[in-house]
């Protein structure tokens, strides 16, 4: 297991609707991010689940005008 990774039984998965709420965007925007590969997700039946940490990482790396250290 790589540094910073959590065991699979500790990963919290969010639905597309939950991700949209956290990011304050539409569900369609979340689907676009998933399909473009910008937001990793797994498919469960006909729906997607996004790891909660992936949402936080995406938002952290998406800040404009802030240099990351």
Short mmCIF file of C-alpha atoms in Angstrom, two decimals:
data_model
loop_
_atom_site.label_atom_id
_atom_site.label_comp_id
_atom_site.label_asym_id
_atom_site.label_seq_id
_atom_site.Cartn_x
_atom_site.Cartn_y
_atom_site.Cartn_z
CA UNK A 1 0.00 0.00 0.00
CA UNK A 2 1.41 3.41 -1.00
CA UNK A 3 1.90 6.23 1.48
CA UNK A 4 -1.31 8.11 2.18
CA UNK A 5 -3.58 5.32 0.94
CA UNK A 6 -6.24 3.93 3.24
CA UNK A 7 -7.35 0.30 3.39
CA UNK A 8 -10.38 -0.28 1.17
CA UNK A 9 -12.61 -0.99 4.17
CA UNK A 10 -11.89 2.55 5.44
CA UNK A 11 -12.61 4.37 2.16
CA UNK A 12 -15.81 6.43 2.18
CA UNK A 13 -17.59 6.49 -1.17
CA UNK A 14 -19.99 9.27 -2.18
CA UNK A 15 -22.79 9.21 -4.73
CA UNK A 16 -22.79 11.66 -7.62
CA UNK A 17 -25.51 13.66 -5.86
CA UNK A 18 -23.43 13.86 -2.68
CA UNK A 19 -20.35 14.98 -4.63
CA UNK A 20 -22.44 17.64 -6.39
CA UNK A 21 -23.62 18.92 -3.00
CA UNK A 22 -20.09 19.04 -1.57
CA UNK A 23 -18.72 20.82 -4.65
CA UNK A 24 -21.84 22.98 -5.07
CA UNK A 25 -22.18 22.06 -8.73
CA UNK A 26 -24.77 20.15 -10.74
CA UNK A 27 -24.79 16.38 -11.03
CA UNK A 28 -24.06 16.78 -14.74
CA UNK A 29 -20.81 18.57 -13.89
CA UNK A 30 -19.80 15.66 -11.66
CA UNK A 31 -20.61 13.18 -14.44
CA UNK A 32 -18.44 15.20 -16.84
CA UNK A 33 -15.54 15.18 -14.36
CA UNK A 34 -15.89 11.42 -13.92
CA UNK A 35 -16.14 10.67 -17.65
CA UNK A 36 -13.18 12.94 -18.47
CA UNK A 37 -11.03 11.19 -15.88
CA UNK A 38 -10.52 14.28 -13.73
CA UNK A 39 -12.41 12.68 -10.84
CA UNK A 40 -11.80 8.96 -10.22
CA UNK A 41 -14.86 6.82 -9.62
CA UNK A 42 -16.01 3.23 -9.59
CA UNK A 43 -19.13 1.98 -11.28
CA UNK A 44 -21.70 0.15 -9.20
CA UNK A 45 -24.42 -1.14 -11.48
CA UNK A 46 -25.58 1.89 -13.44
CA UNK A 47 -24.34 4.47 -10.95
CA UNK A 48 -20.95 5.82 -9.90
CA UNK A 49 -19.30 6.10 -6.50
CA UNK A 50 -16.49 8.58 -5.90
CA UNK A 51 -13.98 8.19 -3.07
CA UNK A 52 -14.43 11.10 -0.65
CA UNK A 53 -10.67 11.73 -0.57
CA UNK A 54 -10.65 12.06 -4.38
CA UNK A 55 -13.15 14.93 -4.10
CA UNK A 56 -10.99 16.69 -1.51
CA UNK A 57 -7.85 16.13 -3.61
CA UNK A 58 -9.55 17.46 -6.73
CA UNK A 59 -10.72 20.60 -4.93
CA UNK A 60 -7.32 21.14 -3.32
CA UNK A 61 -5.53 20.96 -6.68
CA UNK A 62 -8.12 23.14 -8.41
CA UNK A 63 -7.48 26.35 -6.49
CA UNK A 64 -6.68 29.20 -8.87
CA UNK A 65 -3.85 31.60 -8.07
CA UNK A 66 -2.50 29.57 -5.17
CA UNK A 67 0.87 27.90 -5.49
CA UNK A 68 1.10 24.47 -3.94
CA UNK A 69 4.05 23.84 -1.69
#
